[in-house]
Amino acid sequence: MTRIAVCGATGRSGAAVVEAGRARDDVEIVAGFASTTDETDGLPLRPASEAGTVLDEYDVDAVVDFSTPEATMDVLAGCLDNGVALAVATTGFDEDELTRLREAADEIPVLKATNFSRGIQALLRTVREAVGALDDYDLELLESHHNGKLDAPSGTANTILETVQEERDVEPVYGREGHAPRDDDEIGVFARRAGDIRGEHELLLAGNDEVLSLSHRAEDRGVFAAGALDAAQWLVGREPGWYDFGAVVDDA
């Protein structure tokens, strides 16, 4: 039984992790970190700044983090103090914060993913193959999320962009306005925020009188919750290091 704490336990995705964890018999959600310190359905909640004490008190094996960069840094400190594995889904880190995460991987296992969907992992591999094969096609990237998402483009969209750039030397153009002729070496990147959209991503490749659309849509946050729990469980007992979700999928 893997004992897990959830950072951002009262947010949309964090609450989905708690719910998914309670439905499984191979993990136990033992504590949560949130801005409120009230219990939620019997789950103890504490501020992320108290992570060191909480992780020790509840004998936590791994932390799943769906929060904010500031909260992640607090929980990271607690994980380092207690030798606890950390699976990070939070996005929007600045360069200094990313450096701190990577340095922490010298001491504990850290897995950072912009998306914990197995379908997205398959999409990324397909993107790499398609962009390499259609090396002169125009590229456009569109993502859509709920109206409460703070960062844009999404972390997943940035991961898709990075995957494209591994195959082609293209520069992102974030939206277009006015007189904006398209260059051959650009990729348009667009973000939409509306309603309760869980997450939609589409890469468009167009040329040679044809259009190829590679897309993924999450129907429920439980997709990400399940993947994050799988990742946290997979991390426990591993050597310190910097891991990605693709390794979890490959090891399934």
XYZ file of C-alpha atoms in Angstrom:
252
model
C 0.000 0.000 0.000
C 1.527 3.311 -1.123
C 0.852 6.185 1.264
C 0.261 9.396 -0.693
C -0.211 13.058 0.182
C -1.835 15.423 -2.326
C -0.697 19.017 -2.700
C -3.569 21.155 -3.993
C -6.052 18.667 -2.553
C -9.023 21.045 -2.721
C -8.470 22.160 -6.318
C -10.196 20.615 -9.329
C -7.444 18.188 -10.216
C -6.240 17.588 -6.669
C -9.746 16.668 -5.544
C -9.936 14.224 -8.461
C -6.689 12.609 -7.244
C -8.126 12.226 -3.739
C -11.313 10.690 -5.135
C -9.435 8.335 -7.449
C -7.062 7.289 -4.688
C -9.894 6.399 -2.349
C -11.354 4.120 -5.019
C -8.136 2.096 -5.349
C -6.858 -0.654 -3.105
C -3.153 -0.180 -3.877
C -2.792 3.405 -2.600
C -3.961 5.319 0.455
C -4.475 9.085 0.501
C -3.322 9.994 4.004
C -2.985 13.800 3.952
C -3.475 16.874 1.816
C -2.004 20.351 1.445
C -4.278 23.301 0.738
C -4.854 26.947 1.620
C -7.620 25.849 3.981
C -6.739 23.730 7.000
C -10.168 22.226 7.600
C -10.665 18.501 7.109
C -12.349 17.465 3.859
C -14.270 14.205 4.120
C -11.924 13.046 6.837
C -8.741 14.003 4.971
C -6.342 16.066 7.139
C -5.399 19.315 5.388
C -2.398 21.468 6.242
C -0.559 24.358 4.579
C 2.184 23.363 2.157
C 4.638 25.271 4.354
C 4.201 22.503 6.974
C 5.022 19.728 4.519
C 8.120 18.545 6.365
C 6.185 17.859 9.546
C 3.178 16.342 7.778
C 5.167 13.944 5.617
C 6.900 12.605 8.686
C 3.756 12.480 10.821
C 1.754 10.499 8.253
C 4.663 8.352 7.029
C 4.109 9.464 3.429
C 5.777 7.532 0.591
C 5.085 9.982 -2.244
C 3.452 13.341 -2.940
C 1.229 14.103 -5.923
C 1.344 17.824 -6.679
C -1.441 19.681 -8.531
C -1.027 23.140 -7.013
C 0.907 26.355 -7.641
C 4.644 26.879 -8.102
C 4.893 28.491 -4.656
C 3.180 25.541 -2.946
C 5.275 23.085 -4.942
C 8.477 24.686 -3.651
C 7.234 24.367 -0.059
C 6.343 20.703 -0.561
C 9.641 20.071 -2.340
C 11.504 21.239 0.761
C 9.490 18.800 2.877
C 10.148 15.948 0.461
C 13.884 16.637 0.605
C 13.841 16.667 4.398
C 12.040 13.316 4.529
C 13.336 11.506 1.434
C 9.861 11.405 -0.116
C 9.239 10.942 -3.856
C 7.483 13.773 -5.705
C 5.228 13.589 -8.788
C 4.663 17.112 -10.126
C 1.768 18.099 -12.388
C 1.913 21.820 -11.596
C 2.882 24.143 -14.446
C 3.943 27.793 -14.689
C 7.354 27.486 -13.004
C 10.000 30.122 -13.627
C 13.586 29.152 -14.463
C 14.769 29.338 -10.859
C 11.980 27.037 -9.677
C 12.671 24.531 -12.446
C 16.330 24.557 -11.469
C 15.409 23.810 -7.847
C 13.259 20.880 -8.967
C 16.036 19.447 -11.111
C 18.609 19.871 -8.352
C 16.280 18.072 -5.932
C 16.376 15.057 -8.261
C 19.954 14.505 -7.093
C 18.524 13.565 -3.683
C 15.008 12.188 -4.271
C 13.052 10.720 -7.204
C 11.204 13.540 -8.988
C 8.794 13.014 -11.866
C 7.542 16.110 -13.636
C 4.872 15.881 -16.315
C 2.703 18.545 -17.896
C 0.088 15.879 -18.499
C -0.536 12.499 -16.837
C -2.695 11.100 -19.619
C -1.525 7.935 -21.330
C -3.217 9.188 -24.491
C -1.069 12.320 -24.485
C 2.038 10.147 -24.295
C 0.864 8.325 -27.415
C 0.105 11.681 -29.065
C 3.615 12.995 -28.389
C 5.168 9.966 -30.028
C 2.862 10.350 -33.027
C 3.674 14.075 -33.261
C 7.379 13.312 -33.409
C 6.905 10.846 -36.257
C 4.472 13.021 -38.235
C 6.537 16.206 -38.001
C 9.645 14.339 -39.057
C 7.881 12.786 -42.057
C 6.079 15.960 -43.197
C 8.990 18.323 -42.787
C 7.690 21.084 -45.070
C 4.064 21.224 -43.885
C 2.708 24.256 -42.024
C 2.150 23.723 -38.308
C -0.518 25.176 -36.008
C -1.140 24.269 -32.362
C -4.431 24.886 -30.528
C -5.305 24.131 -26.904
C -8.515 24.659 -24.916
C -9.080 24.543 -21.156
C -11.574 25.602 -18.499
C -12.095 29.271 -17.683
C -10.208 29.016 -14.393
C -6.847 27.921 -15.832
C -4.195 30.528 -15.116
C -1.282 29.757 -17.429
C -1.361 29.963 -21.207
C -0.390 28.165 -23.309
C -0.948 25.069 -21.218
C 1.977 23.009 -20.021
C 0.874 20.218 -22.331
C 0.825 22.580 -25.309
C 4.368 23.639 -24.438
C 5.397 19.993 -24.282
C 3.891 19.391 -27.735
C 5.725 22.479 -28.976
C 9.019 21.218 -27.556
C 8.423 17.851 -29.225
C 7.848 19.592 -32.565
C 11.011 21.651 -32.121
C 13.039 18.484 -31.557
C 12.193 17.596 -35.167
C 12.023 21.018 -36.850
C 13.550 24.437 -36.322
C 10.363 26.471 -35.874
C 9.573 29.525 -33.773
C 6.225 29.923 -31.990
C 3.910 32.798 -32.875
C 1.373 33.267 -30.091
C -1.840 34.338 -31.781
C -2.100 36.653 -34.758
C -3.537 40.099 -35.221
C -3.638 42.609 -38.039
C -1.307 42.184 -40.990
C 0.475 38.965 -40.063
C 1.841 37.007 -43.028
C 2.934 33.506 -42.179
C 6.612 32.482 -42.271
C 7.717 28.998 -43.274
C 9.653 28.530 -40.032
C 6.862 29.390 -37.590
C 4.223 27.493 -35.662
C 1.085 29.288 -34.564
C 0.120 28.646 -30.928
C -3.379 29.495 -29.704
C -5.106 29.156 -26.326
C -8.832 29.170 -25.534
C -10.387 29.385 -22.052
C -14.064 28.578 -21.631
C -16.502 26.700 -19.429
C -15.311 23.494 -17.813
C -13.220 22.075 -20.670
C -10.938 19.428 -19.158
C -8.265 19.728 -21.802
C -8.118 19.648 -25.587
C -4.997 19.798 -27.757
C -4.644 19.703 -31.539
C -1.631 19.897 -33.802
C -2.488 20.731 -37.415
C -0.105 19.861 -40.255
C -1.109 21.268 -43.646
C 0.539 21.096 -47.070
C 0.481 19.274 -50.396
C -3.285 19.846 -50.659
C -3.950 17.820 -47.500
C -4.444 18.365 -43.777
C -3.410 16.065 -40.949
C -4.926 16.760 -37.534
C -3.499 15.096 -34.426
C -5.664 15.710 -31.382
C -6.454 14.569 -27.874
C -9.424 15.410 -25.652
C -9.770 14.495 -21.992
C -13.355 13.678 -21.062
C -12.773 13.649 -17.297
C -10.098 14.807 -14.829
C -10.006 11.256 -13.549
C -7.717 10.492 -16.510
C -5.025 12.753 -15.070
C -5.680 11.641 -11.502
C -5.200 7.966 -12.366
C -1.979 8.684 -14.224
C -0.594 10.809 -11.391
C -1.307 8.075 -8.855
C 0.366 5.514 -11.120
C 3.388 7.806 -11.388
C 3.628 8.356 -7.629
C 3.407 4.643 -6.950
C 6.007 3.910 -9.645
C 8.449 6.408 -8.089
C 8.497 4.860 -4.625
C 11.700 2.919 -4.007
C 13.474 4.244 -7.106
C 16.866 5.878 -7.074
C 17.028 9.688 -6.932
C 16.638 11.071 -10.430
C 14.604 13.119 -12.903
C 11.863 11.012 -14.461
C 9.069 11.536 -16.986
C 5.660 9.970 -17.371
C 6.687 8.179 -20.538
C 8.839 5.883 -18.414
C 5.793 4.955 -16.326
C 3.752 4.162 -19.434
C 6.573 2.095 -20.930
C 6.933 0.133 -17.696
C 3.234 -0.735 -17.444
